Amino acid sequence: MGKVTVIKIGGNVIDNPEALKRFLGSFAQLPDDNVLIHGGGKVATQVAEKLGVQTTMVDGRRITDRPMLDVVTMVYGGLVNKQIVAQLQALGTNAIGLTGADGGTVLAHKRPVKEIDYGFVGDIEEVNSGQLQAFIRQDLTPVYAPLTYDREGNILNTNADTMASAIAVDLAAHNEVTLVYCFEKKGVLSNPDDDQSVIAELTPSVYAEYKASGAINKGMIPKLDNAFRALDKGVSKVIICHADELALAVASGAGTTLTQSV
Amino acid sequence: MGKVTVIKIGGNVIDNPEALKRFLGSFAQLPDDNVLIHGGGKVATQVAEKLGVQTTMVDGRRITDRPMLDVVTMVYGGLVNKQIVAQLQALGTNAIGLTGADGGTVLAHKRPVKEIDYGFVGDIEEVNSGQLQAFIRQDLTPVYAPLTYDREGNILNTNADTMASAIAVDLAAHNEVTLVYCFEKKGVLSNPDDDQSVIAELTPSVYAEYKASGAINKGMIPKLDNAFRALDKGVSKVIICHADELALAVASGAGTTLTQSV
């Protein structure tokens, strides 16, 4: 059973060239096989604005109409993805930039319309982990843009956290998988106002206590629920850490480590 | 020795959604293993305009400064490439969209500045045909945007005709390779004013005669010189045909077929 680390890097790092460079430097030094999933960042909104494409947000989520789909396909699948691939190649990592359409590796369906029509947004159905493993066996490092494929000719915009989790779960059937969410805090905080109050380990029962006390706040809850679901489905370990502490987090557990039990 | 067909499709087809759909329909039906290289089309110029990025052309060639490099990376590597991949996937072709940076497959250097500084334009040094063949053996169909990689972290804008020819030549070391240039005419014409005057076969000596008589015009000469060089370097056959006649051209020689000798 091989070890694979699936790492998600958020938009705030993508937006900061220096932070991205530091992050990619650590990523390139990691042991084992790795898969990177990157978020979008603000550049899509900026490009959309300049192109005269209106950005509609509902509850903090972007509505992906056809013109916006073209923008995210360009920006996430082209600009951001290929710049990351080129930088990783220069660091000696044999990166390959992908969307879910490439090799049919991440298949999704358009989110059904209920109260809100999110537009061309994909809910993931299936990850072709066989193809992903074939890439990994060839010493390629897959770098995913947060875009999936609907089997009917359409790219779909997809949440990068969800995509990372789906890829990690599928790879977990044949590998020992660590899933790492890199973001702008040092980990999950017990006191949202104190950046040093990092919770080192979270199990479902400890998480339940923090939720009950209100210490873990609204924004973290979907991320953590999603992370615990990945553990339920076979991922060995989930780490939530600062992008600058990736190497440390993978090596010795900086940030917050989520496990099924201590 | 496997048979591989390397096909270049130009910007005029990319710009016309109906023509592109027809072309991809034929492409998906081709026998053997195939590699597609697509041009850019006018959409890069349109996007650049809307983004306030000035397009500078010298002798019909785009100067690729840093903002324009970002635009072509977005448009060629993202929008156009991923839309083609998604459409091919829907047609049952397991396409994978690539630039030369992905898997380090097409390496280039920035064109040296002589009279003109073309900016971030790549002259190809090396194709990693081993990696390309590994993709093909996995039944993946590589779809290349006209972008290469400089080994130092930069994407480079590259002529799609040249890229198709370089890929064909490298694959020819281990495969029987046909190189197909699809464009807006039915083939090489003996009379530029008569679209039906297609020259069925061109050998170097026949080509020399047409050049001497002036029948083969200025724009075709670099394309044909390039094509004959590919034959010199091991490509078995070069076909120049209309995008709508791809299937016919590959099966039975519609368009113009270039060979070393009849």
XYZ file of C-alpha atoms in Angstrom:
524
model
C 0.000 0.000 0.000
C 1.604 3.234 -1.139
C 1.461 6.445 0.817
C -0.207 9.345 -0.944
C -0.692 12.852 0.421
C -3.529 14.884 -1.082
C -3.069 18.597 -0.446
C -5.506 21.441 -0.965
C -4.225 24.973 -1.213
C -6.670 27.846 -0.985
C -7.275 30.978 -2.984
C -5.573 33.299 -0.489
C -2.205 31.697 -1.284
C -2.911 31.665 -5.021
C -3.507 35.423 -4.802
C -0.113 36.086 -3.211
C 2.818 35.230 -5.542
C 5.374 35.190 -2.701
C 3.222 32.962 -0.486
C 2.545 30.654 -3.438
C 6.259 30.397 -4.182
C 7.007 29.479 -0.559
C 4.208 26.933 -0.545
C 5.324 25.291 -3.806
C 8.887 25.174 -2.474
C 7.725 23.091 0.511
C 5.384 21.016 -1.620
C 8.240 20.062 -3.953
C 10.269 18.809 -0.938
C 7.582 16.498 0.452
C 8.296 12.778 0.590
C 5.972 10.108 -0.892
C 3.548 10.685 -3.738
C 1.430 13.797 -3.712
C -1.629 15.231 -5.396
C -2.299 18.977 -5.295
C -5.728 20.602 -5.607
C -5.748 24.373 -5.876
C -8.529 26.857 -5.317
C -9.194 29.800 -7.551
C -8.407 33.017 -5.799
C -9.623 36.482 -6.574
C -8.112 36.631 -10.049
C -11.230 34.993 -11.537
C -13.379 37.782 -10.082
C -10.938 40.401 -11.389
C -10.818 38.873 -14.869
C -14.618 38.540 -14.899
C -14.976 42.191 -13.970
C -12.658 43.344 -16.742
C -14.447 41.108 -19.244
C -17.781 42.596 -18.194
C -18.984 39.294 -16.728
C -21.020 39.905 -13.602
C -20.183 37.916 -10.478
C -23.282 36.884 -8.564
C -22.708 35.519 -5.081
C -25.410 33.835 -2.983
C -24.481 32.912 0.617
C -20.811 33.417 -0.209
C -20.984 31.071 -3.186
C -20.396 32.117 -6.742
C -23.211 31.472 -9.213
C -21.609 29.962 -12.291
C -23.546 31.035 -15.363
C -22.149 30.290 -18.835
C -19.946 33.400 -19.126
C -18.600 32.809 -15.589
C -17.934 29.154 -16.452
C -15.755 30.359 -19.329
C -13.903 32.680 -16.947
C -13.186 29.985 -14.337
C -12.201 27.515 -17.070
C -9.694 30.093 -18.331
C -8.410 31.283 -14.985
C -8.451 28.113 -12.865
C -7.835 25.568 -15.634
C -5.428 27.747 -17.632
C -3.659 30.583 -15.885
C -3.470 29.375 -12.280
C -3.054 25.690 -13.059
C -0.334 26.076 -15.683
C 1.613 28.629 -13.659
C 1.679 26.187 -10.735
C 2.716 23.328 -13.028
C 5.526 25.395 -14.567
C 6.801 26.474 -11.141
C 6.724 22.902 -9.827
C 8.562 21.627 -12.906
C 11.296 24.190 -12.206
C 11.506 22.783 -8.656
C 12.059 19.264 -9.998
C 8.512 17.979 -9.458
C 7.095 16.327 -12.576
C 3.715 18.039 -12.303
C 0.806 17.512 -14.679
C -2.063 19.997 -14.649
C -5.528 18.534 -14.847
C -9.222 19.200 -14.582
C -11.738 16.452 -13.930
C -12.356 16.295 -17.697
C -8.753 15.260 -18.425
C -8.615 11.502 -18.635
C -12.220 11.559 -17.324
C -10.726 11.552 -13.838
C -13.313 13.485 -11.802
C -16.900 13.030 -12.932
C -19.761 15.102 -11.610
C -23.309 16.176 -12.357
C -24.678 19.686 -12.473
C -26.079 20.524 -9.051
C -29.870 20.105 -9.125
C -31.793 23.369 -8.853
C -33.662 23.694 -5.556
C -34.085 27.141 -3.977
C -30.973 28.406 -5.745
C -29.714 27.682 -9.249
C -25.958 27.584 -8.795
C -25.496 27.207 -12.551
C -22.614 25.122 -13.880
C -21.538 23.792 -10.507
C -20.573 20.142 -10.166
C -21.418 17.677 -7.413
C -18.834 14.903 -7.651
C -20.038 11.406 -8.519
C -16.908 9.436 -9.186
C -13.126 9.721 -9.165
C -11.176 7.559 -11.615
C -8.506 6.661 -9.094
C -7.135 3.970 -11.421
C -6.061 6.652 -13.861
C -4.766 8.856 -11.045
C -2.685 5.967 -9.731
C -1.352 5.301 -13.206
C -0.102 8.899 -13.289
C 1.434 8.540 -9.843
C 3.171 5.298 -10.853
C 4.758 7.230 -13.725
C 6.145 9.678 -11.154
C 3.787 12.380 -12.300
C 2.326 14.709 -9.671
C -1.288 15.538 -10.532
C -2.208 19.199 -9.978
C -5.957 19.735 -10.116
C -7.886 22.888 -10.882
C -11.279 22.889 -9.108
C -13.139 21.870 -12.265
C -14.995 18.625 -12.925
C -16.716 17.032 -15.906
C -20.356 16.052 -16.486
C -19.870 13.262 -19.106
C -21.912 15.355 -21.545
C -19.290 17.754 -22.815
C -19.381 20.329 -20.016
C -16.822 21.489 -17.515
C -18.326 22.217 -14.076
C -17.058 24.572 -11.390
C -16.434 22.627 -8.181
C -15.466 23.446 -4.626
C -11.764 22.681 -4.172
C -12.190 21.372 -0.588
C -14.793 18.876 -1.771
C -12.661 17.874 -4.733
C -9.628 17.238 -2.508
C -11.720 15.138 -0.166
C -13.280 13.096 -3.010
C -9.859 12.398 -4.533
C -8.404 11.442 -1.132
C -11.296 9.060 -0.403
C -10.968 7.321 -3.750
C -7.209 6.918 -3.469
C -7.697 5.545 0.075
C -9.098 2.298 -1.372
C -5.558 1.350 -2.437
C -3.256 3.691 -0.513
C -2.574 5.078 2.909
C -3.845 8.610 2.356
C -3.227 11.807 4.301
C -5.442 14.743 3.349
C -4.032 18.197 4.081
C -6.008 21.441 3.963
C -3.681 24.429 3.865
C -5.221 27.765 4.740
C -4.416 31.115 6.335
C -4.558 30.036 10.010
C -2.162 27.792 11.904
C -4.881 25.186 12.398
C -8.297 24.849 13.994
C -8.439 27.379 16.817
C -10.071 26.864 20.204
C -10.372 30.645 20.427
C -11.048 32.302 17.058
C -9.490 35.530 18.371
C -6.216 33.863 19.372
C -4.117 32.658 16.436
C -1.926 30.633 18.781
C -4.819 28.590 20.246
C -4.332 25.731 17.788
C -6.057 22.476 18.696
C -3.376 19.825 18.056
C -5.706 16.847 17.730
C -9.371 16.565 16.978
C -11.415 13.400 17.275
C -15.157 13.279 16.594
C -15.942 13.496 20.313
C -13.579 16.416 20.969
C -14.990 18.151 17.871
C -18.523 17.676 19.217
C -17.507 19.380 22.474
C -15.957 22.376 20.703
C -19.042 22.700 18.533
C -21.322 22.545 21.589
C -19.321 25.254 23.364
C -19.369 27.450 20.258
C -15.554 27.669 20.215
C -15.361 26.246 16.691
C -17.084 28.813 14.558
C -19.488 28.753 11.658
C -16.996 28.900 8.782
C -14.957 25.939 10.031
C -17.938 23.622 10.517
C -18.551 22.582 6.875
C -14.771 22.148 6.396
C -14.487 19.929 9.458
C -17.666 17.960 8.763
C -16.275 17.269 5.296
C -12.904 16.255 6.789
C -14.440 13.832 9.271
C -16.499 12.293 6.461
C -13.232 11.633 4.590
C -11.917 9.795 7.671
C -15.138 7.749 7.798
C -14.530 6.757 4.201
C -11.005 5.453 4.637
C -8.635 8.424 4.652
C -6.053 7.755 7.405
C -5.459 11.274 8.606
C -6.589 14.827 7.900
C -4.336 17.789 8.702
C -5.462 21.417 8.728
C -2.535 23.823 8.754
C -1.071 27.113 7.565
C 0.281 27.051 4.000
C 3.692 28.094 5.381
C 3.763 25.080 7.714
C 3.045 22.345 5.203
C 6.380 20.549 5.569
C 6.237 20.674 9.343
C 2.606 19.554 9.388
C 3.269 16.527 7.179
C 6.480 15.575 9.031
C 5.515 16.088 12.643
C 1.978 17.307 12.989
C 2.040 21.111 13.110
C -1.504 22.377 12.703
C -4.541 20.342 13.661
C -4.631 16.594 13.035
C -8.005 14.920 12.728
C -8.253 11.227 13.452
C -11.047 8.797 14.222
C -9.695 8.271 17.733
C -6.596 9.262 19.696
C 5.668 -0.235 -34.417
C 2.390 1.480 -33.593
C 0.627 3.869 -35.917
C 0.112 7.351 -34.544
C -1.594 10.233 -36.307
C -0.646 13.738 -35.151
C -3.250 16.304 -36.179
C -3.063 20.070 -36.075
C -6.240 22.090 -36.172
C -6.060 25.812 -36.815
C -7.558 28.855 -35.193
C -10.222 29.364 -37.858
C -11.938 26.131 -36.782
C -11.494 26.942 -33.082
C -13.310 30.243 -33.753
C -16.343 28.520 -35.279
C -18.230 26.332 -32.757
C -20.129 24.422 -35.480
C -16.980 23.729 -37.519
C -15.155 22.656 -34.341
C -17.978 20.285 -33.430
C -17.863 18.699 -36.908
C -14.092 18.408 -36.734
C -14.089 16.803 -33.275
C -16.808 14.396 -34.447
C -14.477 13.146 -37.221
C -11.446 13.174 -34.957
C -13.216 10.936 -32.428
C -13.943 8.396 -35.207
C -10.352 8.052 -36.420
C -8.640 4.680 -36.132
C -5.248 4.164 -34.423
C -3.784 6.421 -31.769
C -4.001 10.159 -32.227
C -2.527 13.340 -30.833
C -4.266 16.684 -31.379
C -2.555 20.073 -31.384
C -4.856 23.069 -31.533
C -4.158 26.646 -32.475
C -5.479 29.617 -30.632
C -8.033 31.451 -32.675
C -9.211 35.005 -32.356
C -10.607 34.595 -28.864
C -7.186 35.382 -27.311
C -7.132 38.712 -29.148
C -10.710 39.430 -28.060
C -10.011 38.546 -24.429
C -6.805 40.605 -24.501
C -8.729 43.581 -25.853
C -11.364 43.385 -23.123
C -8.672 43.017 -20.465
C -6.919 46.084 -21.816
C -3.881 44.071 -22.952
C -2.534 45.457 -26.197
C -1.867 43.046 -29.051
C 1.294 43.893 -30.943
C 1.810 42.092 -34.228
C 5.055 42.162 -36.241
C 4.988 40.476 -39.674
C 1.750 38.716 -38.758
C 3.214 37.326 -35.549
C 2.000 38.180 -32.117
C 4.524 39.661 -29.696
C 4.054 37.849 -26.410
C 4.816 40.221 -23.558
C 4.044 39.151 -19.974
C 0.383 40.290 -19.946
C -0.189 38.610 -23.324
C 1.487 35.429 -22.039
C -1.086 35.371 -19.243
C -3.865 35.796 -21.792
C -2.698 32.949 -24.049
C -2.078 30.725 -21.027
C -5.676 31.363 -19.969
C -7.288 31.132 -23.359
C -5.242 28.442 -25.117
C -4.291 26.369 -22.055
C -7.596 26.832 -20.228
C -10.657 27.795 -22.210
C -9.940 26.326 -25.648
C -8.045 23.260 -24.441
C -10.541 22.203 -21.783
C -13.563 22.797 -24.001
C -12.008 20.514 -26.629
C -11.174 17.893 -23.994
C -14.719 17.973 -22.595
C -16.259 17.661 -26.059
C -13.970 14.747 -26.968
C -14.756 12.984 -23.693
C -18.468 13.244 -24.578
C -17.633 11.623 -27.936
C -15.975 8.671 -26.185
C -12.370 9.770 -26.718
C -10.362 9.689 -23.501
C -8.723 13.059 -24.080
C -6.187 14.674 -21.779
C -5.431 18.367 -22.203
C -1.797 19.369 -21.966
C 0.734 22.110 -22.452
C 4.431 21.412 -22.877
C 4.864 22.088 -19.148
C 2.618 19.163 -18.178
C 4.790 16.144 -17.554
C 7.649 18.243 -18.981
C 6.611 16.944 -22.389
C 7.557 19.817 -24.735
C 10.633 21.770 -23.701
C 11.683 24.981 -25.357
C 13.797 28.069 -24.886
C 12.749 31.670 -25.208
C 13.477 32.782 -28.740
C 16.728 34.794 -28.784
C 16.248 38.485 -29.497
C 17.648 39.498 -32.900
C 15.928 42.273 -34.860
C 12.650 41.594 -33.117
C 11.975 40.653 -29.494
C 9.074 38.241 -29.773
C 8.805 38.085 -25.995
C 7.747 34.828 -24.323
C 7.826 32.754 -27.483
C 9.279 29.270 -27.387
C 11.559 27.543 -29.877
C 11.220 23.820 -29.232
C 14.277 21.891 -28.026
C 12.965 18.523 -27.021
C 9.802 16.434 -26.915
C 9.486 13.828 -24.177
C 8.028 11.211 -26.485
C 8.494 8.511 -23.821
C 5.904 10.243 -21.639
C 3.654 10.873 -24.624
C 3.817 7.201 -25.544
C 3.034 6.246 -21.959
C -0.159 8.321 -22.223
C -1.031 6.715 -25.548
C -0.465 3.220 -24.132
C -3.007 4.093 -21.423
C -5.496 4.882 -24.197
C -5.315 8.567 -23.457
C -5.486 10.991 -26.379
C -3.163 13.950 -25.759
C -4.652 17.318 -26.750
C -2.011 20.037 -26.822
C -2.441 23.772 -26.491
C 0.315 25.649 -28.374
C 2.293 26.332 -25.194
C 5.708 24.986 -24.251
C 7.935 25.113 -21.195
C 11.386 26.647 -20.641
C 12.610 24.446 -17.691
C 12.852 27.613 -15.588
C 9.268 28.042 -14.512
C 7.887 29.798 -17.580
C 5.241 28.865 -20.095
C 6.119 29.966 -23.641
C 3.788 30.745 -26.519
C 4.595 28.474 -29.462
C 3.471 28.141 -33.048
C 1.015 25.230 -33.271
C 2.285 24.057 -36.698
C 5.829 23.809 -35.358
C 4.648 22.060 -32.215
C 2.700 19.468 -34.238
C 5.725 18.837 -36.406
C 8.105 18.490 -33.412
C 5.763 16.030 -31.694
C 5.325 14.027 -34.913
C 9.092 13.833 -35.482
C 9.772 12.631 -31.949
C 7.048 9.997 -32.043
C 8.407 8.824 -35.410
C 11.443 7.294 -33.683
C 9.170 4.507 -32.374
C 6.006 4.731 -34.452
C 4.733 5.009 -37.995
C 3.565 8.622 -37.878
C 1.209 10.530 -40.137
C 1.136 14.292 -39.613
C -2.066 16.062 -40.677
C -2.472 19.818 -41.003
C -6.146 20.761 -41.143
C -6.925 24.214 -42.429
C -9.556 26.162 -44.349
C -8.670 24.994 -47.883
C -9.120 21.561 -49.431
C -5.362 21.123 -49.746
C -2.402 22.763 -51.397
C -3.733 24.519 -54.509
C -1.996 24.739 -57.867
C -4.069 27.874 -58.517
C -4.691 29.946 -55.375
C -7.863 31.371 -56.984
C -9.393 27.949 -57.657
C -10.391 26.040 -54.513
C -10.809 22.859 -56.566
C -7.217 22.885 -57.884
C -5.938 20.605 -55.122
C -2.548 19.006 -55.746
C -3.070 15.371 -54.716
C 0.596 14.512 -54.162
C 3.637 16.606 -53.517
C 7.198 15.339 -53.521
C 10.201 17.599 -52.989
C 10.823 17.830 -56.730
C 7.185 18.606 -57.619
C 7.139 21.163 -54.794
C 10.258 22.817 -56.204
C 8.545 23.152 -59.588
C 5.426 24.753 -58.102
C 7.571 27.134 -56.107
C 9.581 28.069 -59.190
C 6.412 28.764 -61.180
C 4.991 30.874 -58.333
C 1.839 28.717 -58.167
C 2.434 27.875 -54.519
C 2.125 31.170 -52.743
C 3.965 32.915 -49.963
C 1.823 31.844 -46.994
C 2.067 28.152 -47.863
C 5.859 28.083 -48.192
C 6.843 28.041 -44.479
C 4.100 25.463 -43.809
C 5.342 23.198 -46.605
C 9.035 23.674 -45.814
C 8.244 22.662 -42.252
C 6.238 19.651 -43.481
C 9.025 18.411 -45.738
C 11.497 18.766 -42.871
C 9.247 16.476 -40.796
C 9.440 13.885 -43.603
C 13.229 14.217 -43.630
C 13.234 13.474 -39.917
C 11.248 10.245 -40.074
C 7.557 11.147 -40.325
C 6.032 8.740 -42.881
C 3.448 11.002 -44.443
C 2.157 14.551 -44.182
C -1.403 15.409 -45.224
C -2.727 18.930 -45.701
C -6.511 19.015 -45.879
C -9.719 20.845 -45.010
C -10.887 20.368 -41.410
C -14.167 18.964 -42.753
C -12.317 16.300 -44.728
C -10.152 14.878 -41.956
C -11.699 11.384 -42.000
C -11.506 11.149 -45.765
C -7.957 12.480 -45.823
C -6.706 9.948 -43.266
C -8.589 7.039 -44.883
C -8.008 7.625 -48.550
C -5.958 10.694 -49.164
C -8.317 13.634 -49.724
C -6.303 16.819 -49.598
C -2.623 16.976 -50.449
C -0.287 14.169 -49.428
C 3.400 14.952 -49.046
C 5.898 12.121 -49.375
C 9.612 11.816 -49.963
C 8.973 10.169 -53.317
C 5.947 8.840 -55.233
